[in-house]
Coordinates of C-alpha atoms and ligand atoms in Angstrom, one line a residue:
Chain A
M1 CA 29.6 29.6 -5.8
H2 CA 27.9 27.8 -3.0
S3 CA 25.3 30.5 -2.3
S4 CA 24.5 30.7 -6.0
L5 CA 23.9 27.0 -6.2
I6 CA 21.5 27.3 -3.3
D7 CA 19.7 30.2 -4.9
Y8 CA 19.5 28.4 -8.2
T9 CA 18.1 25.3 -6.6
I10 CA 15.6 27.2 -4.7
H11 CA 14.6 29.0 -7.9
L12 CA 14.0 25.7 -9.6
A13 CA 12.0 24.5 -6.5
D14 CA 9.9 27.6 -6.3
S15 CA 8.9 27.6 -10.0
T16 CA 7.7 24.0 -9.9
H17 CA 6.0 24.5 -6.6
I18 CA 4.1 27.5 -7.5
L19 CA 3.0 26.1 -10.9
S20 CA 1.9 22.9 -9.1
Q21 CA -0.2 25.1 -6.7
R22 CA -1.8 26.8 -9.6
N23 CA -2.6 23.6 -11.5
S24 CA -4.0 22.0 -8.4
E25 CA -6.8 24.7 -8.3
W26 CA -8.3 22.7 -11.1
C27 CA -8.6 19.5 -9.1
G28 CA -12.3 18.7 -8.9
H29 CA -13.2 21.5 -11.2
G30 CA -11.8 20.4 -14.6
P31 CA -13.7 20.7 -17.9
I32 CA -14.1 16.9 -18.1
L33 CA -13.1 14.2 -15.7
E34 CA -10.2 12.7 -17.7
Q35 CA -8.6 16.2 -17.9
D36 CA -9.3 16.9 -14.3
I37 CA -7.2 13.8 -13.6
A38 CA -4.5 14.8 -16.1
I39 CA -4.0 18.3 -14.7
T40 CA -3.9 17.0 -11.2
N41 CA -1.3 14.5 -12.2
I42 CA 0.8 17.2 -13.7
S43 CA 0.4 19.2 -10.5
L44 CA 1.6 16.2 -8.5
D45 CA 4.6 15.6 -10.7
L46 CA 5.6 19.3 -10.3
L47 CA 5.1 19.0 -6.6
G48 CA 7.4 16.0 -6.5
Q49 CA 10.1 17.9 -8.5
S50 CA 9.9 20.9 -6.2
R51 CA 10.3 18.6 -3.2
N52 CA 13.4 17.2 -4.7
F53 CA 14.8 20.6 -5.3
Y54 CA 13.8 22.0 -1.8
Q55 CA 15.3 18.9 -0.1
Y56 CA 18.5 19.4 -2.0
A57 CA 18.7 23.1 -1.2
A58 CA 18.0 22.4 2.5
S59 CA 20.9 19.9 2.5
L60 CA 23.2 22.5 0.9
M61 CA 22.3 25.0 3.6
N62 CA 23.2 22.5 6.3
N63 CA 21.6 24.2 9.2
D64 CA 18.4 22.6 10.4
T65 CA 16.1 23.8 7.7
N66 CA 14.0 21.4 5.6
E67 CA 11.7 21.3 2.6
D68 CA 8.7 22.7 4.5
Q69 CA 10.7 25.5 6.1
L70 CA 11.7 26.6 2.7
A71 CA 8.3 26.3 1.1
Y72 CA 6.2 27.7 4.0
M73 CA 8.3 30.2 5.9
R74 CA 9.7 32.4 3.2
S75 CA 7.9 35.6 2.2
E76 CA 7.0 36.6 -1.3
R77 CA 10.2 38.8 -1.6
E78 CA 12.2 35.7 -1.0
Y79 CA 10.4 33.5 -3.5
K80 CA 12.3 33.1 -6.7
N81 CA 9.7 31.5 -9.0
L82 CA 9.2 32.6 -12.6
L83 CA 6.5 35.2 -12.9
L84 CA 4.8 32.9 -15.5
T85 CA 4.2 30.2 -12.9
E86 CA 2.1 32.5 -10.6
Q87 CA -0.2 33.8 -13.3
P88 CA -3.8 32.9 -12.6
N89 CA -5.6 30.0 -14.3
T90 CA -8.2 32.3 -15.8
D91 CA -9.5 29.6 -18.1
W92 CA -8.4 26.3 -19.7
A93 CA -6.7 28.2 -22.5
H94 CA -4.4 30.2 -20.2
T95 CA -3.7 27.0 -18.2
V96 CA -2.6 24.9 -21.1
L97 CA -0.6 27.7 -22.7
R98 CA 1.2 28.5 -19.5
Q99 CA 1.9 24.8 -19.1
Y100 CA 3.2 24.5 -22.6
F101 CA 5.5 27.5 -22.2
F102 CA 6.9 26.1 -19.0
S103 CA 7.2 22.5 -20.0
Q104 CA 9.0 23.3 -23.3
F105 CA 11.4 25.4 -21.3
Q106 CA 11.8 22.8 -18.6
F107 CA 12.3 20.0 -21.2
L108 CA 15.2 21.9 -22.9
L109 CA 16.6 23.0 -19.5
F110 CA 16.6 19.5 -18.0
E111 CA 18.2 18.1 -21.2
Q112 CA 21.2 20.3 -20.4
L113 CA 20.9 20.0 -16.6
Q114 CA 21.1 16.2 -16.6
N115 CA 24.7 16.5 -17.7
H116 CA 25.5 19.2 -15.1
N117 CA 28.6 18.8 -13.0
D118 CA 26.6 19.0 -9.8
P119 CA 25.5 15.3 -9.5
Q120 CA 22.5 16.0 -7.5
L121 CA 21.0 18.6 -9.8
A122 CA 21.8 16.3 -12.7
A123 CA 20.1 13.4 -11.1
I124 CA 16.9 15.4 -10.3
A125 CA 16.8 16.7 -13.9
A126 CA 17.3 13.3 -15.4
K127 CA 14.6 11.9 -13.2
S128 CA 12.2 14.7 -14.0
L129 CA 12.7 14.6 -17.7
K130 CA 10.3 11.7 -18.3
E131 CA 7.5 13.5 -16.6
T132 CA 8.3 16.7 -18.4
T133 CA 8.1 14.9 -21.7
Y134 CA 4.6 13.9 -20.9
H135 CA 3.6 17.4 -19.7
L136 CA 5.0 18.8 -22.9
R137 CA 3.1 16.5 -25.2
W138 CA -0.1 16.9 -23.2
S139 CA 0.0 20.7 -23.2
G140 CA 1.2 21.0 -26.8
E141 CA -1.7 18.9 -27.9
W142 CA -4.1 21.1 -26.1
V143 CA -2.6 24.3 -27.5
I144 CA -3.2 22.9 -31.0
R145 CA -6.6 21.6 -30.2
L146 CA -7.8 24.9 -28.8
G147 CA -6.0 27.0 -31.3
D148 CA -7.3 25.0 -34.3
G149 CA -10.6 23.9 -32.6
S150 CA -13.7 26.2 -32.5
E151 CA -13.9 29.9 -33.2
E152 CA -14.3 30.5 -29.5
S153 CA -11.4 28.4 -28.4
H154 CA -9.2 30.1 -31.0
Q155 CA -10.2 33.5 -29.7
R156 CA -9.5 32.4 -26.1
M157 CA -6.0 31.2 -27.1
I158 CA -5.3 34.6 -28.6
V159 CA -6.4 36.3 -25.4
A160 CA -4.3 33.8 -23.3
M161 CA -1.3 34.5 -25.6
D162 CA -1.7 38.2 -25.1
A163 CA -1.8 37.8 -21.3
L164 CA 1.1 35.4 -20.9
W165 CA 3.6 36.3 -23.6
A166 CA 5.2 39.1 -21.6
Y167 CA 6.1 36.5 -18.9
T168 CA 8.0 34.2 -21.2
G169 CA 11.2 36.3 -21.7
E170 CA 12.2 35.9 -18.1
M171 CA 13.0 32.3 -18.5
F172 CA 16.0 33.2 -20.7
I173 CA 17.4 36.2 -19.0
A174 CA 19.9 34.8 -16.6
T175 CA 20.2 36.3 -13.1
P176 CA 23.6 36.5 -11.4
Y177 CA 23.0 33.2 -9.5
E178 CA 22.2 31.4 -12.8
L179 CA 25.4 32.4 -14.5
I180 CA 27.3 29.8 -12.6
S181 CA 24.8 27.1 -13.6
G182 CA 26.7 26.6 -16.8
I183 CA 23.3 26.6 -18.7
D184 CA 23.6 28.0 -22.2
F185 CA 20.6 30.4 -22.0
K186 CA 21.1 31.7 -25.6
A187 CA 20.7 28.2 -27.0
L188 CA 17.9 27.5 -24.7
N189 CA 16.0 30.6 -25.9
E190 CA 16.6 29.8 -29.6
N191 CA 15.6 26.2 -29.3
W192 CA 12.5 27.1 -27.3
L193 CA 11.5 29.7 -29.9
A194 CA 12.0 27.3 -32.8
K195 CA 9.8 24.6 -31.1
L196 CA 7.2 27.2 -30.3
Q197 CA 7.0 28.5 -33.8
L198 CA 6.4 25.0 -35.2
L199 CA 3.6 24.4 -32.6
L200 CA 1.9 27.8 -33.0
A201 CA 1.9 27.4 -36.8
E202 CA -0.1 24.2 -36.4
A203 CA -2.3 25.8 -33.8
R204 CA -2.9 28.9 -36.1
I205 CA -1.8 31.3 -33.4
P206 CA 0.4 34.2 -34.2
I207 CA 3.4 35.1 -32.0
P208 CA 2.9 38.5 -30.5
E209 CA 5.2 41.2 -31.8
N210 CA 5.9 42.7 -28.3
T211 CA 9.4 41.8 -27.2
Y212 CA 9.4 43.8 -24.0
F213 CA 9.3 41.2 -21.2
Q214 CA 8.4 41.4 -17.5
T215 CA 11.2 40.2 -15.2
G216 CA 11.8 40.1 -11.5
G217 CA 10.3 36.9 -10.3
K218 CA 13.6 35.1 -10.1
T219 CA 15.0 37.8 -7.8
G220 CA 11.9 38.2 -5.7
T221 CA 9.9 41.0 -7.3
H222 CA 6.6 39.4 -8.2
T223 CA 3.2 40.3 -9.7
E224 CA 0.4 41.0 -7.3
H225 CA -0.8 37.4 -7.5
L226 CA 1.9 35.7 -5.5
G227 CA 1.1 37.3 -2.2
F228 CA -2.4 35.8 -2.2
M229 CA -1.1 32.4 -3.2
L230 CA 1.4 32.3 -0.4
T231 CA -1.2 33.6 2.1
E232 CA -3.3 30.5 1.4
L233 CA -0.4 28.1 0.9
Q234 CA 1.4 29.1 4.1
Y235 CA -1.7 29.6 6.3
M236 CA -1.3 26.4 8.4
Q237 CA 2.4 26.7 9.0
R238 CA 2.1 30.4 9.9
T239 CA -0.8 29.8 12.2
Y240 CA 0.6 26.7 14.0
P241 CA 4.4 27.1 13.7
N242 CA 6.8 24.3 14.8
C243 CA 4.3 21.5 14.4
E244 CA 4.6 18.2 12.7
W245 CA 1.9 17.3 10.2
Chain B
M1 CA -39.1 -18.6 -23.8
L2 CA -41.5 -17.3 -21.2
V3 CA -40.4 -14.5 -19.0
Q4 CA -40.9 -16.7 -15.9
D5 CA -38.5 -19.2 -17.4
M6 CA -36.0 -16.4 -18.1
E7 CA -36.3 -15.2 -14.5
Q8 CA -35.8 -18.7 -13.3
I9 CA -32.6 -19.1 -15.2
F10 CA -31.4 -15.7 -14.1
Q11 CA -32.1 -16.4 -10.4
D12 CA -30.5 -19.8 -10.8
K13 CA -27.3 -18.2 -12.0
I14 CA -27.3 -15.8 -9.1
D15 CA -27.8 -18.6 -6.7
R16 CA -24.9 -20.5 -8.2
E17 CA -22.7 -17.4 -7.9
I18 CA -22.4 -16.9 -11.6
K19 CA -21.9 -13.2 -12.5
I20 CA -24.4 -11.5 -14.6
E21 CA -22.8 -9.9 -17.6
P22 CA -24.0 -6.9 -19.8
K23 CA -25.3 -9.1 -22.6
D24 CA -27.2 -11.6 -20.4
W25 CA -30.9 -11.4 -20.0
M26 CA -31.8 -9.6 -16.7
P27 CA -35.1 -8.4 -15.2
E28 CA -35.7 -4.7 -15.9
A29 CA -35.8 -4.0 -12.2
Y30 CA -32.4 -5.6 -11.8
R31 CA -30.9 -3.4 -14.5
K32 CA -32.5 -0.3 -13.1
T33 CA -31.4 -1.0 -9.6
N34 CA -27.8 -1.6 -10.7
L35 CA -27.8 1.4 -12.9
R36 CA -29.1 3.6 -10.1
Q37 CA -26.7 2.3 -7.6
I38 CA -23.6 2.3 -9.9
S39 CA -24.2 5.8 -11.3
Q40 CA -24.9 7.1 -7.8
H41 CA -21.7 5.6 -6.7
A42 CA -19.8 7.2 -9.6
H43 CA -21.4 10.6 -8.7
S44 CA -20.3 10.1 -5.1
E45 CA -16.7 9.7 -6.1
V46 CA -16.8 12.8 -8.2
V47 CA -18.7 15.0 -5.8
G48 CA -16.5 13.6 -3.0
M49 CA -13.5 15.3 -4.7
L50 CA -14.9 18.7 -3.5
P51 CA -14.8 18.7 0.3
E52 CA -11.2 17.3 0.1
G53 CA -10.3 19.6 -2.7
N54 CA -11.1 22.4 -0.3
W55 CA -7.9 21.8 1.5
I56 CA -5.4 21.3 -1.3
S57 CA -4.2 24.9 -1.4
R58 CA -3.8 25.0 2.4
A59 CA -2.3 21.6 3.1
P60 CA 0.2 22.1 6.0
S61 CA 3.2 20.3 4.4
L62 CA 4.4 19.3 1.0
K63 CA 4.2 15.7 1.9
R64 CA 0.6 16.0 3.0
K65 CA -0.3 18.0 -0.1
A66 CA 1.1 15.3 -2.3
I67 CA -0.8 12.6 -0.4
L68 CA -4.0 14.6 -0.6
L69 CA -3.7 15.4 -4.3
A70 CA -3.0 11.7 -5.1
K71 CA -6.0 10.6 -3.1
I72 CA -8.4 13.0 -4.8
Q73 CA -7.0 12.0 -8.1
D74 CA -7.7 8.4 -7.2
E75 CA -11.3 9.3 -6.5
G76 CA -11.7 10.8 -9.9
G77 CA -10.3 7.6 -11.3
H78 CA -12.9 5.6 -9.4
G79 CA -15.6 7.9 -10.9
L80 CA -14.3 7.0 -14.4
Y81 CA -14.4 3.2 -13.8
L82 CA -17.8 3.4 -12.3
Y83 CA -19.3 5.5 -15.1
S84 CA -17.9 2.9 -17.5
A85 CA -19.5 0.1 -15.5
A86 CA -22.8 1.9 -15.4
E87 CA -22.7 2.5 -19.2
T88 CA -22.8 -1.2 -19.8
L89 CA -26.4 -1.0 -18.6
G90 CA -27.4 1.1 -21.6
F91 CA -27.2 4.7 -20.3
S92 CA -24.5 7.1 -21.4
R93 CA -22.2 9.0 -19.1
D94 CA -23.5 12.3 -20.5
E95 CA -27.0 11.3 -19.5
M96 CA -25.9 10.3 -16.0
I97 CA -24.0 13.6 -15.6
N98 CA -27.0 15.6 -16.7
D99 CA -29.1 13.8 -14.0
L100 CA -26.5 14.7 -11.4
L101 CA -26.3 18.3 -12.5
S102 CA -30.1 18.8 -12.6
G103 CA -30.3 17.3 -9.1
K104 CA -32.3 14.3 -10.3
A105 CA -29.6 11.8 -9.4
K106 CA -28.3 11.4 -5.9
Y107 CA -24.8 11.0 -4.5
S108 CA -23.6 10.0 -1.0
S109 CA -25.0 12.5 1.5
I110 CA -21.8 12.6 3.4
F111 CA -20.3 15.0 0.9
N112 CA -22.9 17.6 1.8
Y113 CA -21.0 18.2 5.0
P114 CA -18.3 20.9 5.1
S115 CA -14.6 20.3 5.6
L116 CA -13.7 22.9 8.1
S117 CA -10.2 22.2 9.3
W118 CA -7.1 20.3 8.2
A119 CA -8.0 17.5 10.6
D120 CA -11.1 16.9 8.4
M121 CA -8.8 15.5 5.7
G122 CA -7.7 12.8 8.2
A123 CA -11.2 12.2 9.5
V124 CA -12.6 11.9 6.0
G125 CA -10.0 9.4 5.0
W126 CA -10.4 7.4 8.2
L127 CA -14.1 7.5 8.7
V128 CA -15.6 8.2 5.3
D129 CA -13.3 6.0 3.2
G130 CA -13.4 3.5 6.1
A131 CA -17.2 3.3 5.9
A132 CA -17.1 3.2 2.1
I133 CA -14.6 0.3 2.2
L134 CA -16.9 -2.0 4.2
N135 CA -19.6 -1.4 1.6
Q136 CA -17.2 -1.8 -1.3
V137 CA -15.6 -5.0 0.0
M138 CA -19.1 -6.5 0.0
L139 CA -19.7 -5.2 -3.5
C140 CA -16.5 -7.0 -4.8
R141 CA -18.9 -10.0 -4.7
T142 CA -22.0 -8.3 -6.1
S143 CA -23.8 -10.2 -8.8
Y144 CA -23.3 -7.8 -11.7
G145 CA -19.9 -8.6 -13.2
P146 CA -18.7 -5.1 -14.3
Y147 CA -19.6 -3.6 -11.0
A148 CA -17.9 -6.3 -9.0
R149 CA -14.7 -6.0 -11.1
A150 CA -14.6 -2.2 -10.8
M151 CA -14.9 -2.7 -7.0
V152 CA -11.9 -5.0 -6.8
R153 CA -9.7 -2.3 -8.3
I154 CA -11.1 0.4 -6.2
C155 CA -10.9 -1.4 -2.9
K156 CA -7.2 -1.6 -3.0
E157 CA -6.9 2.2 -3.2
E158 CA -9.6 2.8 -0.7
S159 CA -7.9 0.9 2.1
F160 CA -4.8 2.9 1.3
H161 CA -6.8 6.1 1.7
Q162 CA -8.1 4.9 5.0
R163 CA -4.7 4.2 6.4
Q164 CA -3.4 7.6 5.2
G165 CA -6.3 9.3 6.9
F166 CA -5.7 7.5 10.1
D167 CA -2.0 8.3 9.9
A168 CA -2.7 12.0 9.4
L169 CA -4.9 11.9 12.6
L170 CA -2.3 10.0 14.5
V171 CA 0.2 12.7 13.9
L172 CA -2.3 15.3 15.1
S173 CA -3.2 13.2 18.2
R174 CA 0.4 13.3 19.2
G175 CA 1.0 16.9 18.4
S176 CA 0.3 20.3 20.1
K177 CA -2.7 21.1 22.2
E178 CA -4.3 22.8 19.2
Q179 CA -3.6 19.9 16.9
K180 CA -5.3 17.5 19.4
A181 CA -8.3 19.7 19.7
M182 CA -8.5 19.9 15.9
C183 CA -8.4 16.2 15.7
Q184 CA -11.1 15.6 18.3
D185 CA -13.3 18.3 16.7
A186 CA -13.1 16.7 13.3
I187 CA -14.0 13.3 14.7
N188 CA -17.0 14.8 16.5
R189 CA -18.3 16.3 13.3
W190 CA -17.8 13.4 11.0
W191 CA -18.7 10.5 13.2
W192 CA -22.5 10.6 13.0
P193 CA -22.7 11.4 9.3
S194 CA -20.4 8.5 8.7
L195 CA -22.8 6.2 10.4
M196 CA -25.6 7.5 8.2
M197 CA -23.6 6.5 5.1
F198 CA -24.9 3.0 5.5
G199 CA -28.4 4.2 4.8
P200 CA -31.7 3.8 6.7
K201 CA -32.3 1.1 9.2
D202 CA -33.2 -2.3 7.8
S203 CA -36.7 -2.0 9.1
E204 CA -37.2 1.1 7.0
S205 CA -35.1 0.2 3.9
T206 CA -37.5 -0.3 1.0
N207 CA -35.7 -2.4 -1.6
S208 CA -33.3 -4.2 0.7
D209 CA -35.0 -7.7 0.4
Q210 CA -34.9 -7.8 -3.4
S211 CA -31.3 -6.5 -3.5
M212 CA -30.3 -9.3 -1.1
K213 CA -32.1 -11.9 -3.2
W214 CA -30.4 -10.7 -6.4
K215 CA -27.1 -10.5 -4.4
I216 CA -26.6 -6.9 -5.4
K217 CA -26.1 -6.5 -1.7
R218 CA -24.9 -9.2 0.6
K219 CA -25.1 -7.5 3.9
T220 CA -27.8 -5.3 5.3
N221 CA -27.4 -1.7 6.2
D222 CA -27.5 -2.4 9.9
E223 CA -25.0 -5.3 9.6
L224 CA -22.5 -3.1 7.8
R225 CA -23.1 -0.2 10.2
Q226 CA -22.4 -2.5 13.2
Q227 CA -19.2 -3.8 11.5
F228 CA -18.1 -0.2 11.1
V229 CA -18.8 0.8 14.7
D230 CA -16.9 -2.3 15.9
M231 CA -13.9 -1.4 13.8
I232 CA -13.7 2.3 14.6
A233 CA -14.4 1.8 18.3
E234 CA -11.2 -0.2 18.5
Q235 CA -9.1 1.9 16.2
I236 CA -9.9 5.1 18.0
K237 CA -8.1 3.8 21.1
T238 CA -4.8 4.2 19.3
L239 CA -5.6 7.8 18.7
G240 CA -6.4 8.5 22.3
M241 CA -9.6 10.3 21.1
V242 CA -13.2 9.6 21.9
L243 CA -16.3 9.0 19.7
P244 CA -19.0 11.6 20.4
D245 CA -21.5 8.9 21.7
P246 CA -22.0 8.4 25.4
A247 CA -24.0 5.3 24.7
L248 CA -21.1 3.6 23.0
K249 CA -20.2 0.5 25.0
W250 CA -19.0 -3.1 24.4
N251 CA -21.8 -5.6 24.8
E252 CA -20.3 -8.9 25.9
A253 CA -23.5 -10.8 25.2
R254 CA -23.8 -9.6 21.6
K255 CA -20.0 -9.4 21.0
H256 CA -20.6 -6.1 19.5
Y257 CA -20.5 -2.4 20.5
D258 CA -23.8 -0.9 21.4
F259 CA -24.2 2.7 20.2
G260 CA -26.6 5.6 20.5
A261 CA -29.5 6.6 18.3
I262 CA -28.9 8.2 14.9
N263 CA -30.6 11.4 14.1
W264 CA -32.7 10.2 11.2
E265 CA -34.4 13.5 10.8
E266 CA -31.1 15.1 9.9
F267 CA -30.3 12.2 7.6
W268 CA -33.5 12.6 5.6
N269 CA -33.1 16.3 5.4
V270 CA -29.7 16.1 4.0
V271 CA -31.0 13.5 1.5
K272 CA -33.7 15.9 0.5
G273 CA -31.3 18.7 -0.1
N274 CA -31.2 20.5 3.2
G275 CA -27.7 19.6 4.2
P276 CA -25.1 22.3 5.0
C277 CA -23.5 22.0 1.5
N278 CA -26.0 20.5 -0.9
K279 CA -26.4 23.7 -2.8
Q280 CA -22.7 24.5 -2.9
R281 CA -21.7 21.0 -4.1
L282 CA -24.2 21.0 -6.9
A283 CA -23.3 24.6 -7.9
A284 CA -19.6 23.7 -8.0
R285 CA -20.3 20.7 -10.3
N286 CA -22.5 22.8 -12.5
K287 CA -20.0 25.6 -12.7
A288 CA -17.2 23.3 -13.7
H289 CA -19.4 21.7 -16.3
D290 CA -20.7 25.0 -17.8
E291 CA -17.2 26.5 -17.9
G292 CA -15.9 23.4 -19.5
D293 CA -18.5 23.5 -22.2
W294 CA -16.4 25.5 -24.7
V295 CA -13.4 23.2 -24.1
R296 CA -15.3 20.0 -24.8
E297 CA -16.9 21.7 -27.9
A298 CA -13.4 22.8 -29.2
A299 CA -12.1 19.3 -28.7
K300 CA -15.0 17.8 -30.6
Q301 CA -14.6 20.3 -33.5
Y302 CA -10.8 19.7 -33.6
A303 CA -11.3 15.9 -33.7
E304 CA -13.8 16.4 -36.6
K305 CA -11.4 18.6 -38.5
K306 CA -8.6 16.1 -38.1
R307 CA -10.8 13.2 -39.4
N308 CA -11.9 15.3 -42.4
R309 CA -8.3 16.1 -43.2
A310 CA -7.3 12.5 -43.0
K311 CA -10.2 11.6 -45.3
E312 CA -9.1 14.3 -47.8
Q313 CA -5.6 13.0 -47.8
A314 CA -6.7 9.5 -48.4
A315 CA -8.9 10.5 -51.3
Ligands
FE2_401 FE1 -13.2 6.2 -4.1
FE2_402 FE1 -11.2 6.9 -1.3

């Protein structure tokens, strides 16, 4: 029970952390200044959420670990983030679609999690829900705008959908450590799909027929991208261990 | 009314500390000077996001990463206010950005230096934002209303940036041998370029007199530079580091610090495009702009579609 709670909390921390890291690559390079600021803001929110989860996980482990130890000193086989969150930015279409998939999932998850019997998880979920609501609206609007925008943006959304769809299923396939979470994954999946279908109809994007999903991120088997991300992310802590920053 | 009379009324307002507003009559040279200065300032905020952005993915702790991201986001926000302020002078943001991307418009040369270590994030906050603040505090009282008001908002955030930069260096200065060396190295590299941020010496500054008379500027380049040296020479004592200037010395008679000669040849070369990162900075801005082209176009087409649908429904 205890170790599952730790794993689950670390999984929530890793997913938000890695997606934050991906989104932050846009900072200073966005398609227009207002959107550069918006995606950086989302990156910051996700980073804040991940810190809350890491800090909670560290307190559950009650040795002298801390948020930075957890974020910077674990290898890729120990990282438990969703594969979706580590997929490269590629272009604005991939970025906003990835964000929408994740935010819609997170929104529904946090709705359940805010009533969780673990008061700390419940509190973090309740606190994060407001931010997530904004991320969901922002990314949903962009999916529609690009899907129903120009011929080129429509094509790019189709390509993004094709690239990312296979990574969505993992969100709803519970790992052993998630079984204790009390989350109703079936309901989560159905509600997520229902919301998605409404949005994609407006965005004029078909849902791919492929229902074979990639899994493994939540148990530490990642795509080839994560290793490079962690190499960069962990560079300072690995080069200068045991320092304060 | 004669132009001379208009100019008389204009100068009279300035002398009585009444702000000039976008719809007021103003000499063409006043409009142009402000437009050039405000748009350059906006470009500096945006290009300034690049050297610091260089360390986001490698920030050494989650807390530092959050501080850095928030800081760079603030700079983007400053760019937005300033573009809006500049637009009141009758030039669109798109036109300004085109001038930046083509290399026609300038931005602060300091951002043409590379950020090579984590300590640079502290040094930039402390020295670069520190130098910017002195200029911007003065500009809170500049004569053009929209510029002055933008500066008031921006100054609050800038002083926060400077404190955070100093704080990051303070941690390094009390850290390991490597951290201390990193800290000193960053100060060594950023010190002289920071002094150059105030621009050429008063004796060589071309439009300084007119800008002072119109109260666009209220202090000369050399006055601001001296103020900066005096401030930093004191603050560095807390860090236990040294400024890379053997001539730096308190002058009891002047009640100011004396300091060594600035390498103006380097300054003019960086202005002309020969700095270590001029090409990379401009290339990065152009790349972001070009790759964002289809996104902006899609947003435009979607907005049009939406308008047309609303019209059809109304009909
Ligand atoms: Fe700024
Ligand atoms: Fe700043």
